[in-house]
Short mmCIF file of C-alpha atoms and ligand atoms in Angstrom, two decimals:
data_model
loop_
_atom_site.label_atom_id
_atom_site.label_comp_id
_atom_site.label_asym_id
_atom_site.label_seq_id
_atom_site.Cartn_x
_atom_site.Cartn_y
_atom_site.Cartn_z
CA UNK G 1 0.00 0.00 0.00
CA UNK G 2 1.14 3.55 -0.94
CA UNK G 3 2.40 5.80 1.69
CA UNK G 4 -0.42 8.33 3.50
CA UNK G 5 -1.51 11.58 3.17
CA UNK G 6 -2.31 13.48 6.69
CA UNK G 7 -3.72 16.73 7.28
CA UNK G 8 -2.99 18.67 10.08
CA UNK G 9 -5.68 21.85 10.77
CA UNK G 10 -4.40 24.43 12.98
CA UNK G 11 -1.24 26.76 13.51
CA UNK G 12 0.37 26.59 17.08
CA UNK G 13 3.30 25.04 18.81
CA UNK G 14 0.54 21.77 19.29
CA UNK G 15 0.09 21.10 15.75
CA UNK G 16 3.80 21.59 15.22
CA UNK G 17 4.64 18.94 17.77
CA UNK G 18 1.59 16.63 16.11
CA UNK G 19 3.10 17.40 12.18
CA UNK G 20 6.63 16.56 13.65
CA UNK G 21 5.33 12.86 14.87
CA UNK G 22 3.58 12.32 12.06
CA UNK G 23 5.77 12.84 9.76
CA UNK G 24 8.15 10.61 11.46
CA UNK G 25 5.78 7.69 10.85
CA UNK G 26 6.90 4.92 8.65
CA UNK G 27 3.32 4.79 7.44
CA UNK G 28 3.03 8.67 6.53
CA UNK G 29 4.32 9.94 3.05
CA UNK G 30 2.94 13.46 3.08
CA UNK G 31 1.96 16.08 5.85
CA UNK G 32 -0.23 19.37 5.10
CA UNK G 33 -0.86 21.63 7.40
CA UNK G 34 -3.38 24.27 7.06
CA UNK G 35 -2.45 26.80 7.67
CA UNK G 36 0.60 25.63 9.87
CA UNK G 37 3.75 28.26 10.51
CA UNK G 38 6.96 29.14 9.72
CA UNK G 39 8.29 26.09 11.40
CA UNK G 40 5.81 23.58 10.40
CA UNK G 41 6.89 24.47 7.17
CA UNK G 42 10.02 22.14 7.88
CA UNK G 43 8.05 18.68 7.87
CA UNK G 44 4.61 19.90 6.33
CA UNK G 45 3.45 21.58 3.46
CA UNK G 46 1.22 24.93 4.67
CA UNK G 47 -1.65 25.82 2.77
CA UNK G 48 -3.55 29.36 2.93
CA UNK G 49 -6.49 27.80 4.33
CA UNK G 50 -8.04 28.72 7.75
CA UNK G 51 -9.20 26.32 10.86
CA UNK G 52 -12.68 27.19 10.50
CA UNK G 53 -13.15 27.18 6.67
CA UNK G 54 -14.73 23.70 6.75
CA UNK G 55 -15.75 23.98 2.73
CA UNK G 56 -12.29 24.93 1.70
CA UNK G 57 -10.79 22.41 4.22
CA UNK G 58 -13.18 19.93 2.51
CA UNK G 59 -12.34 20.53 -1.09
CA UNK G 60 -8.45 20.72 -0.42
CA UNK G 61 -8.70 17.29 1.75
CA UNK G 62 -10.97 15.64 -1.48
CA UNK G 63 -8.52 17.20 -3.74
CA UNK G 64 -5.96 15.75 -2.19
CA UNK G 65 -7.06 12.29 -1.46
CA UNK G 66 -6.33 12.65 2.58
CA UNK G 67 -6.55 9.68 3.93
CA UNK G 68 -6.54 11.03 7.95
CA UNK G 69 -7.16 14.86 9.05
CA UNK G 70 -6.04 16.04 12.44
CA UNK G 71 -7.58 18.91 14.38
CA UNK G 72 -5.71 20.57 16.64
CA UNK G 73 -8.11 23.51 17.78
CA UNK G 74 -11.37 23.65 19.65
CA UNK G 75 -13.11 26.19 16.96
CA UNK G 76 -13.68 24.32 14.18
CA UNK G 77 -14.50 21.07 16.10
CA UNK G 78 -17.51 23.22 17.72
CA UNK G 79 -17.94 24.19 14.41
CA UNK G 80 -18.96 20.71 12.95
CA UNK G 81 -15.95 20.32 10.87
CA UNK G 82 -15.53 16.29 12.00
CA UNK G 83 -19.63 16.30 11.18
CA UNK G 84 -18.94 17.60 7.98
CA UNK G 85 -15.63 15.38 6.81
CA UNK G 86 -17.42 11.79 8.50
CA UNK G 87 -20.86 12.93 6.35
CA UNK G 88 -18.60 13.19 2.88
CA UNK G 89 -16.34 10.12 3.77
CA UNK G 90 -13.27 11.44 4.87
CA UNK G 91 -11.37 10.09 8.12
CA UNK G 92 -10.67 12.74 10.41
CA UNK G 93 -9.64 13.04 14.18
CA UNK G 94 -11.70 14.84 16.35
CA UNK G 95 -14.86 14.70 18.44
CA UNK G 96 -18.87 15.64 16.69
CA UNK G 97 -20.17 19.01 17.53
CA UNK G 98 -22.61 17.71 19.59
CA UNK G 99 -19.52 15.88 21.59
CA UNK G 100 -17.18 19.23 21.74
CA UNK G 101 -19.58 20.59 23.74
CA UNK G 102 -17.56 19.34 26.47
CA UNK G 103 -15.54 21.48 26.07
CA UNK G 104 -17.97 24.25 24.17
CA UNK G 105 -20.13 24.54 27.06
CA UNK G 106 -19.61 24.52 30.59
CA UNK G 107 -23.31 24.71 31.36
CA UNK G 108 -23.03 21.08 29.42
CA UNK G 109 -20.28 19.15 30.56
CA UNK G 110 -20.88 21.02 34.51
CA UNK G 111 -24.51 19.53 33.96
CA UNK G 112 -23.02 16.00 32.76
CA UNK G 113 -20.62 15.54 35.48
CA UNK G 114 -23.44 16.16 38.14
CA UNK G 115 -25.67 13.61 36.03
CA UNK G 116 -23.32 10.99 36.33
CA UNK G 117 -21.31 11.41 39.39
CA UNK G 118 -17.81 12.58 38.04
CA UNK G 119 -15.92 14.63 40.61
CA UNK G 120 -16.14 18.19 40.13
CA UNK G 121 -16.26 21.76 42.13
CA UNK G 122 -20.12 22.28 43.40
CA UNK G 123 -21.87 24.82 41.14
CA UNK G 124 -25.06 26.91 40.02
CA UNK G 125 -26.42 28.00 36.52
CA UNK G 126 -27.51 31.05 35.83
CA UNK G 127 -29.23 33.04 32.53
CA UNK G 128 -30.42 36.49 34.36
CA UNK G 129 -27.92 38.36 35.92
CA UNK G 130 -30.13 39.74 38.70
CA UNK G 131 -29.88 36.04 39.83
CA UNK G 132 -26.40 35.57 39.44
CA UNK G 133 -25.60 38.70 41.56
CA UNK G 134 -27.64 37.95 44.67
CA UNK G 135 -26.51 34.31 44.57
CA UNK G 136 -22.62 35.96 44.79
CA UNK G 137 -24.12 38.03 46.94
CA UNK G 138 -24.88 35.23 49.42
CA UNK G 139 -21.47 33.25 48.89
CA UNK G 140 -19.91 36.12 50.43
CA UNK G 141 -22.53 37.11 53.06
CA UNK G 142 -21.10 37.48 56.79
CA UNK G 143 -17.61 38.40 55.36
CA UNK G 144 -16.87 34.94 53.79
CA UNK G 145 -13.14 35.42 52.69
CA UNK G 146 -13.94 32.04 50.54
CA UNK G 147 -13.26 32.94 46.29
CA UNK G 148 -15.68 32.24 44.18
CA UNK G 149 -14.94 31.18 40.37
CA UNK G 150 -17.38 32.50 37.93
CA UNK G 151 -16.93 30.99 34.31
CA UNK G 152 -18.75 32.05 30.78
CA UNK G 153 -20.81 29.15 29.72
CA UNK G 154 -19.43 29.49 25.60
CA UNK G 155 -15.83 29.69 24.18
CA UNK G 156 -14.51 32.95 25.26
CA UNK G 157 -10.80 32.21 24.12
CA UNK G 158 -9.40 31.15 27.10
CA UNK G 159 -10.62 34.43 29.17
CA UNK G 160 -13.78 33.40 30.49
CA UNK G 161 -12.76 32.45 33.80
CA UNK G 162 -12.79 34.82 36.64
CA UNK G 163 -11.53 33.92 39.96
CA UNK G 164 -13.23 36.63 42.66
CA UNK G 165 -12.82 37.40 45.81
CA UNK G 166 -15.12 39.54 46.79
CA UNK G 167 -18.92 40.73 46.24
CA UNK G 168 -17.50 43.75 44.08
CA UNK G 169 -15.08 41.41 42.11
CA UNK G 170 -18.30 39.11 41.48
CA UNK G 171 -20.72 42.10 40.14
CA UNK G 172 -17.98 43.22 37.99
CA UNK G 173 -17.37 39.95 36.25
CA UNK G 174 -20.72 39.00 35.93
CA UNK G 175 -21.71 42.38 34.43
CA UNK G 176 -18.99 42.00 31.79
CA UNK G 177 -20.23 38.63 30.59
CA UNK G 178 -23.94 39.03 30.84
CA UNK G 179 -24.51 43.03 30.39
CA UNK G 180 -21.43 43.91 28.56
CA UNK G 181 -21.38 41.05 26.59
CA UNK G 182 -17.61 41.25 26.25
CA UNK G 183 -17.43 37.30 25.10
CA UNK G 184 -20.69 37.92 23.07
CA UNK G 185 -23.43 35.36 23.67
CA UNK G 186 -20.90 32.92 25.35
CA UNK G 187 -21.31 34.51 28.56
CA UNK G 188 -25.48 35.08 28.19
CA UNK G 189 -25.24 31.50 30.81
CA UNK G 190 -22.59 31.90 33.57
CA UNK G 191 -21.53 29.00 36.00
CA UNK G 192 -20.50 30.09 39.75
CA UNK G 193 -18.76 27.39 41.37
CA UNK G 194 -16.94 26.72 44.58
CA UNK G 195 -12.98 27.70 44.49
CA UNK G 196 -10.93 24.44 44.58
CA UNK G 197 -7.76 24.30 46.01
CA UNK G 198 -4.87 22.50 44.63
CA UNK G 199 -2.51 21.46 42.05
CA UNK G 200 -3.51 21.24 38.51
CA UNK G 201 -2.86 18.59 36.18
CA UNK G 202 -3.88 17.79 32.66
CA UNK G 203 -4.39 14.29 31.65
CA UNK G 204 -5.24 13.51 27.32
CA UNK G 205 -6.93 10.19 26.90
CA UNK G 206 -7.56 9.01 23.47
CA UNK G 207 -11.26 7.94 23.15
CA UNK G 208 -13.00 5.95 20.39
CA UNK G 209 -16.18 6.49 21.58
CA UNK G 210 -16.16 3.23 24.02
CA UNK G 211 -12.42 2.68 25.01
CA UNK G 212 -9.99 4.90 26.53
CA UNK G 213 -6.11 5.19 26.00
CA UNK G 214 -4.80 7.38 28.83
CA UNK G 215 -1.95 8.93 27.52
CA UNK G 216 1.08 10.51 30.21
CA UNK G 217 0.27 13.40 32.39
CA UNK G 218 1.98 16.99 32.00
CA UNK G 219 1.69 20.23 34.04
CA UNK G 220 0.66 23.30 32.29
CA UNK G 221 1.82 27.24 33.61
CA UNK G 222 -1.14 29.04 32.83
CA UNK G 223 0.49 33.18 34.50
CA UNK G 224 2.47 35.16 32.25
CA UNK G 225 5.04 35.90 34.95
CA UNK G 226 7.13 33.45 37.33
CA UNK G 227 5.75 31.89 40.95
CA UNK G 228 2.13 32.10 39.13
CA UNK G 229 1.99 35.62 39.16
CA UNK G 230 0.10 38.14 36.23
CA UNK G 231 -2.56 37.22 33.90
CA UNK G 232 -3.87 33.96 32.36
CA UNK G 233 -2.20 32.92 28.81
CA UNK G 234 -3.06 30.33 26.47
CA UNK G 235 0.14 28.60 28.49
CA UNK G 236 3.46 29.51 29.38
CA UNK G 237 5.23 26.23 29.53
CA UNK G 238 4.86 22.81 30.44
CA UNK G 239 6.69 19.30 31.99
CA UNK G 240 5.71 15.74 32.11
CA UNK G 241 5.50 13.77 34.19
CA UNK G 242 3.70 15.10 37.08
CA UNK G 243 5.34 14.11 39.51
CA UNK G 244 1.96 14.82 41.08
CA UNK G 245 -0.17 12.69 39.41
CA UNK G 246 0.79 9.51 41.01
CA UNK G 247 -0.06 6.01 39.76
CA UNK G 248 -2.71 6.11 42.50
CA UNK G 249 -3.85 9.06 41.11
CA UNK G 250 -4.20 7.77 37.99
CA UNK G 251 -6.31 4.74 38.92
CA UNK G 252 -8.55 6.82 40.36
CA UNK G 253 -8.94 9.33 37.75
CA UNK G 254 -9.42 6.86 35.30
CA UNK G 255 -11.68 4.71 36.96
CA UNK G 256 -13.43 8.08 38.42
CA UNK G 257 -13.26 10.49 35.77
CA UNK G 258 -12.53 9.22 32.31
CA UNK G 259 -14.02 5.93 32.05
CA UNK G 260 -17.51 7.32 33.36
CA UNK G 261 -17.14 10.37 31.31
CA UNK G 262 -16.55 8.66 28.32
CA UNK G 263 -19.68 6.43 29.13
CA UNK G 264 -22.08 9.80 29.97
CA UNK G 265 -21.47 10.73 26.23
CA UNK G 266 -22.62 7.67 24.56
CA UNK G 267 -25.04 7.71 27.24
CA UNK G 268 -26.77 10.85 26.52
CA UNK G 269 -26.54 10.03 22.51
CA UNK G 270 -23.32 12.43 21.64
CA UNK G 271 -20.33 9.66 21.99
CA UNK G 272 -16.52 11.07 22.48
CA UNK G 273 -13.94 10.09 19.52
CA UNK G 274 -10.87 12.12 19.61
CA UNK G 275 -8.68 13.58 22.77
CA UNK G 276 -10.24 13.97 25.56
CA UNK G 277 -7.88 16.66 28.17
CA UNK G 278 -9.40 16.81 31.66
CA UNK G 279 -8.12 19.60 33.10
CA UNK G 280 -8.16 18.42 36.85
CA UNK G 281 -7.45 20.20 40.58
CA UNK G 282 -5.87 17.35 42.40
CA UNK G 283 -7.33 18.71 46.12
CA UNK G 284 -6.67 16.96 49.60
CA UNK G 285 -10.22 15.41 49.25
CA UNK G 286 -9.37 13.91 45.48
CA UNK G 287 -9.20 14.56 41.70
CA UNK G 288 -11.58 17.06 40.66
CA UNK G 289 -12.35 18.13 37.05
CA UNK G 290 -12.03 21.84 36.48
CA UNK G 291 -12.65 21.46 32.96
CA UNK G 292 -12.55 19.41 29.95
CA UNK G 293 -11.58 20.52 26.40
CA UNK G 294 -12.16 18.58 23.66
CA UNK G 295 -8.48 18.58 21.69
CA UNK G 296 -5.03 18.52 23.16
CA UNK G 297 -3.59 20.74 24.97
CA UNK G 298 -1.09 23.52 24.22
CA UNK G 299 1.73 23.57 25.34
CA UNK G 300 1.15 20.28 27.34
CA UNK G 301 1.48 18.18 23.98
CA UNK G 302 4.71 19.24 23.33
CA UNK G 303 6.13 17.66 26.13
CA UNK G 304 3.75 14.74 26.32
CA UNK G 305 4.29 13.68 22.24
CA UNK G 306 7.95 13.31 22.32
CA UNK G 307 7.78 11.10 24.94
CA UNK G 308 5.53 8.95 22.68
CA UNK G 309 7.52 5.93 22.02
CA UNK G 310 5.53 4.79 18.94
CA UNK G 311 4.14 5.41 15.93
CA UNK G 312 1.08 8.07 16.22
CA UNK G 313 -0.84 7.63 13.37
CA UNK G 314 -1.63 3.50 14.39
CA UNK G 315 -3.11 5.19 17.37
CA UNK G 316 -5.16 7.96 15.85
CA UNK G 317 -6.39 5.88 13.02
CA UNK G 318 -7.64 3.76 16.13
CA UNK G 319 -9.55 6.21 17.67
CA UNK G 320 -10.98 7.39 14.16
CA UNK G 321 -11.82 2.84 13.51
CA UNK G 322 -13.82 2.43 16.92
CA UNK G 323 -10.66 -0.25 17.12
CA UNK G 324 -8.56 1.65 20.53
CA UNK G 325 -8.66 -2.16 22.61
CA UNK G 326 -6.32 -3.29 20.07
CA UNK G 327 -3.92 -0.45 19.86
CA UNK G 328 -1.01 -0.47 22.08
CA UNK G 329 0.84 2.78 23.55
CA UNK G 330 4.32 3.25 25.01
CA UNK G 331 5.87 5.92 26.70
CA UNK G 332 9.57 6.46 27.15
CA UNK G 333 10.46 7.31 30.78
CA UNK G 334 12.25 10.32 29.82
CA UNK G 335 11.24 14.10 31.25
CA UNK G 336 10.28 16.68 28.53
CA UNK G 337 10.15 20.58 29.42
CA UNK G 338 9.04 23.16 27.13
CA UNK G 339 9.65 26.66 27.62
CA UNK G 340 7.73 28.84 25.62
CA UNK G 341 9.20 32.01 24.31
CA UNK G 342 6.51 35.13 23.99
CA UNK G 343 6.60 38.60 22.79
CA UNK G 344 6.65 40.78 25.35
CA UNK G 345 3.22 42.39 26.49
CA UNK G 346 1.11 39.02 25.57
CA UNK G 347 -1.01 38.04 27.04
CA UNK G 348 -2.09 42.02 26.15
CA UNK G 349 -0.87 44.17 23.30
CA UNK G 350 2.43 43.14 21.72
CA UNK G 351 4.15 43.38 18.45
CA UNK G 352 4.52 41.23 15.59
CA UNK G 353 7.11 41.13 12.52
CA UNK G 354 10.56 41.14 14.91
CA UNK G 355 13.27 39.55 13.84
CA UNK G 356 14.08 35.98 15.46
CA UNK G 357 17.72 35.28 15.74
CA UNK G 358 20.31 31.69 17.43
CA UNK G 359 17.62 29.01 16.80
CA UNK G 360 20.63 27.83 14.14
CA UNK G 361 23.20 27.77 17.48
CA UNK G 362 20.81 25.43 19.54
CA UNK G 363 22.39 21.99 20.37
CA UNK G 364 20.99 19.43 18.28
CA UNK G 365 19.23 17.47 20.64
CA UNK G 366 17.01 19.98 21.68
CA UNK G 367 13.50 20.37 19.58
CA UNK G 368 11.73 23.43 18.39
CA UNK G 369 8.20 23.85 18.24
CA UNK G 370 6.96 27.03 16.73
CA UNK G 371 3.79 28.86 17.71
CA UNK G 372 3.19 32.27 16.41
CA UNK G 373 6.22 32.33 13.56
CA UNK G 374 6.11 33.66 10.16
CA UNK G 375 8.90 33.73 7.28
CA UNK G 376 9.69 36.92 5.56
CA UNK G 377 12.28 36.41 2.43
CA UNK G 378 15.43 34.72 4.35
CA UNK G 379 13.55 36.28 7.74
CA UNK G 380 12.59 34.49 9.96
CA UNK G 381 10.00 37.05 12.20
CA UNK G 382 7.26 37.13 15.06
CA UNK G 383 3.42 36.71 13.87
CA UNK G 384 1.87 35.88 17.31
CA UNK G 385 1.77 36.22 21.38
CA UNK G 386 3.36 32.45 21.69
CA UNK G 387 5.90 32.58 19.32
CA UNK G 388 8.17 28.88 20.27
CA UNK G 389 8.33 26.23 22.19
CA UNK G 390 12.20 25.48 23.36
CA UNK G 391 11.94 21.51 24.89
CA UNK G 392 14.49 19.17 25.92
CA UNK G 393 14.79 15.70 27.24
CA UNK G 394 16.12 14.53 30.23
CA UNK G 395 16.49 11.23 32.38
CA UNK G 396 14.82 13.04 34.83
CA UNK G 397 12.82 16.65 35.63
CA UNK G 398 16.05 18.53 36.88
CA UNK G 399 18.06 17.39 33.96
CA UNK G 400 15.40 18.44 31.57
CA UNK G 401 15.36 21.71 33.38
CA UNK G 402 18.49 22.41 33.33
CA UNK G 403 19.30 21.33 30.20
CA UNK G 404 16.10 23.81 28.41
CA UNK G 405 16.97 27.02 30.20
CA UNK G 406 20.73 26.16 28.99
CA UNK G 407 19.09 26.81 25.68
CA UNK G 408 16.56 29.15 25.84
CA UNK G 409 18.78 32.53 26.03
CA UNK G 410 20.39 31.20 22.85
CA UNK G 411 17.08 32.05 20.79
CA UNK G 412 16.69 36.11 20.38
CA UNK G 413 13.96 38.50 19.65
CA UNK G 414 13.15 41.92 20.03
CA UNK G 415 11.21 41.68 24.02
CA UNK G 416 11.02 38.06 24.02
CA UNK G 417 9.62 37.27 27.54
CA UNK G 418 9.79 33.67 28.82
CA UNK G 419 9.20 32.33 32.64
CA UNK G 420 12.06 30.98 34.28
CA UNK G 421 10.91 28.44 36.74
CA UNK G 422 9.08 25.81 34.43
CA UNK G 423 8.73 22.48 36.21
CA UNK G 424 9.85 23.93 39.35
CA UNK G 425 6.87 22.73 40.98
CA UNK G 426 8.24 19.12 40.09
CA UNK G 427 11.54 20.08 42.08
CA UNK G 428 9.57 21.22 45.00
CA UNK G 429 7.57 18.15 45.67
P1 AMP L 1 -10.88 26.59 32.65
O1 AMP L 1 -10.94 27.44 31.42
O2 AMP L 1 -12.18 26.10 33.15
O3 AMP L 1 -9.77 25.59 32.61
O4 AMP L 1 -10.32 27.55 33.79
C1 AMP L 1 -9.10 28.23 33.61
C2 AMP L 1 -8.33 28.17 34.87
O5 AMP L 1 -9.10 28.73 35.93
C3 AMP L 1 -8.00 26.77 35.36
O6 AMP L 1 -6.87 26.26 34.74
C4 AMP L 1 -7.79 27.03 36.82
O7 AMP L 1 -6.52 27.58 37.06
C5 AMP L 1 -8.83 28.07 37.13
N1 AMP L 1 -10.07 27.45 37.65
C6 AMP L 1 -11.15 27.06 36.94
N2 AMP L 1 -12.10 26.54 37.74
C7 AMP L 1 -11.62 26.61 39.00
C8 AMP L 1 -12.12 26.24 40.29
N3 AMP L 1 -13.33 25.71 40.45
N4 AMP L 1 -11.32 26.46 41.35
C9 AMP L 1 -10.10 27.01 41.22
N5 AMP L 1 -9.58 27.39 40.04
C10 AMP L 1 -10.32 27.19 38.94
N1 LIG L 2 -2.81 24.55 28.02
C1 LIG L 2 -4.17 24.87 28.16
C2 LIG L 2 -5.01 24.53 27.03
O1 LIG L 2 -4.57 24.01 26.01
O2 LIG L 2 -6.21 24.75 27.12
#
């Protein structure tokens, strides 16, 4: 049999780290990547066509003969792109519409998890605001010092989740989302739920609609600045293993959380087939899921796939074939750290268009995973708030560590900002 054709839909450092695998695989003869970057370039070919264009994504992947599509973000998986590809014949990786929704809407997958008993913070629904405020209101009656966490039900790109701690804080936030509309009709429902307190941890599991793959754990850094300090990003850097997430840990969060989760979807007639990333507080009472999303994570898969000790495509072809009992997955016991390298001002205003310089002088073990890249002429430039993901290997977390940040200075741009204490929290425990 000839040699496939995969197509990879998205742009970031996590569809650079997926392109990379994949074209690695014995089975794969051609990667595209639409619209890819700068650095996917390298293994892929990029073509001018956008995430959420679902026609042109469907002509260029007929065109083309595709034989497996990969998407890598949430929008055009809530926008029925896997719907649209499975209706026309076309074998694609991803969850339905009506499945993304786990990720799509909070009111949904909050509402599931209650349903079905899956371990998450105690919450309340709300469409009116005047109800929303006085039930704030009363979390914080008689001085309660407790935060509250009030989330916009829809996709408000990663900014609709407000941690408050006080009845001012609360009003604020909730008039944004539901008078202001600043996330549009994403935040017309609002959740309110209790404040867990923890460590986080992000799990994948590949899902085939019945079975589940877990794949290894990894530790996101969701503040801009160092000791978990400024605003929210889309992620910072990341480390696996988790030296939290214990093998007890994982027993129970598979037995707890994914195995029933995955069982709620077929349940309620909207079964899972793609990644499924809980996004989990591990608190002194248990695992708790904060959140699901409906892809992989960024920049948590570029730490977790180079650790993949096999062939990817086998595995996502087995999601995509209902056939995930028979697959087999293997993990090397390495640690993987990924620094990510931003222009400076994300997560707020920031440049684009600066010149990148040393990625040539980096030693050659260590991989490269761009983000927001772009090539101008001989160039190489800026074009986004995450702009690359530095990661090295280690036999172990400290190694790793040391050996990334050994890098990172090497690579140059005009106000790059990067933290300096990824995986610390690994050190520390
Ligand atoms: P989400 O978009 O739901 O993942 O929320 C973004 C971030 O908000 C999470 O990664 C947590 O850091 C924080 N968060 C969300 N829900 C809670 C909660 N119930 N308690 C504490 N922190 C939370
Ligand atoms: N790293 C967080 C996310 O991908 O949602």
């Amino acid at each position: 049999m000839g040699k496939k054709k995969v197509l990879v839909v998205g742009q970031g450092g996590r569809e650079h780290s997926l392109v990379w695998k994949l074209a690695a695989s014995p089975e794969v003869g051609q990667v595209f990547a639409a619209p890819g970057n700068a650095g996917i370039a390298g293994q892929a070919e990029c073509v001018a066509i956008s995430p959420t264009d679902i026609e042109g994504l469907l002509q260029f992947a007929r065109e083309q003969q595709i034989d497996l599509t990969v998407v890598g973000p949430e929008a055009p998986l809530m926008a029925g792109l896997v719907d649209v590809f499975k209706a026309n014949h076309l074998r694609i990786f991803g969850p339905s519409g009506l499945a993304a929704r786990i990720e799509g809407s909070k009111v949904f997958s909050k509402n599931l998890m209650q349903k079905y008993g899956i371990p998450t913070a105690a919450y309340r629904v709300f469409d009116r605001i005047e109800e929303a405020v006085s039930y704030a209101r009363a979390c914080f009656l008689g001085g309660s010092q407790a935060p509250v966490v009030i989330k916009a039900d829809g996709l408000a790109a990663g900014k609709g989740v407000v941690v408050v701690h006080s009845e001012a804080e609360a009003v604020e936030a909730l008039q944004d989302m539901m008078v202001k509309r600043v996330f549009g009709e994403a935040g017309d429902r609002v959740v309110i739920e209790e404040c867990l307190v923890g460590e986080e941890v992000s799990v994948f599991a590949l899902v085939d609609g019945e079975h589940v793959v877990p794949l290894v754990a990894a530790q996101d850094h969701k503040r801009v600045f160092d000791n978990d300090q400024g605003p929210n990003t889309g992620g910072m850097g990341a480390y696996s293993p988790a030296p939290v997430y214990t093998p007890e840990l994982h027993q129970t969060v598979l037995h707890d959380i994914l195995v029933p989760t995955v069982r709620a979807m077929a349940a309620e007639g909207c079964p899972y087939q793609g990644v499924l990333y809980a996004g989990l507080m591990v608190t002194a009472e248990g695992p708790r899921v904060l959140e699901f999303n409906a892809r992989f994570g960024d920049p948590e898969t570029q730490v977790v796939i180079p650790r993949l000790d096999c062939d990817l495509l086998p595995l996502l072809e087995a999601v995509v074939d209902g056939a995930l009992d028979k697959a087999a997955v293997s993990f090397s016991a390495e640690a993987c750290v990924c620094v990510v390298l931003a222009s400076g001002g994300y997560p707020g205003d920031y440049s684009r268009g600066l010149e990148i310089s040393g990625l040539d002088s980096l030693s050659p073990e260590t991989l490269v995973f761009h983000a927001g890249t772009k090539r101008i002429g001989e160039s190489l430039v800026t074009d986004g708030g995450r702009v690359l993901g530095i990661v090295s290997k280690g036999p172990d977390i400290r190694t790793a560590i040391d050996r990334v940040y050994a890098e990172v200075p090497k690579v140059q741009f005009p106000g790059v900002h990067y933290r300096t204490d990824i995986g610390r929290k690994a050190l520390e425990r």
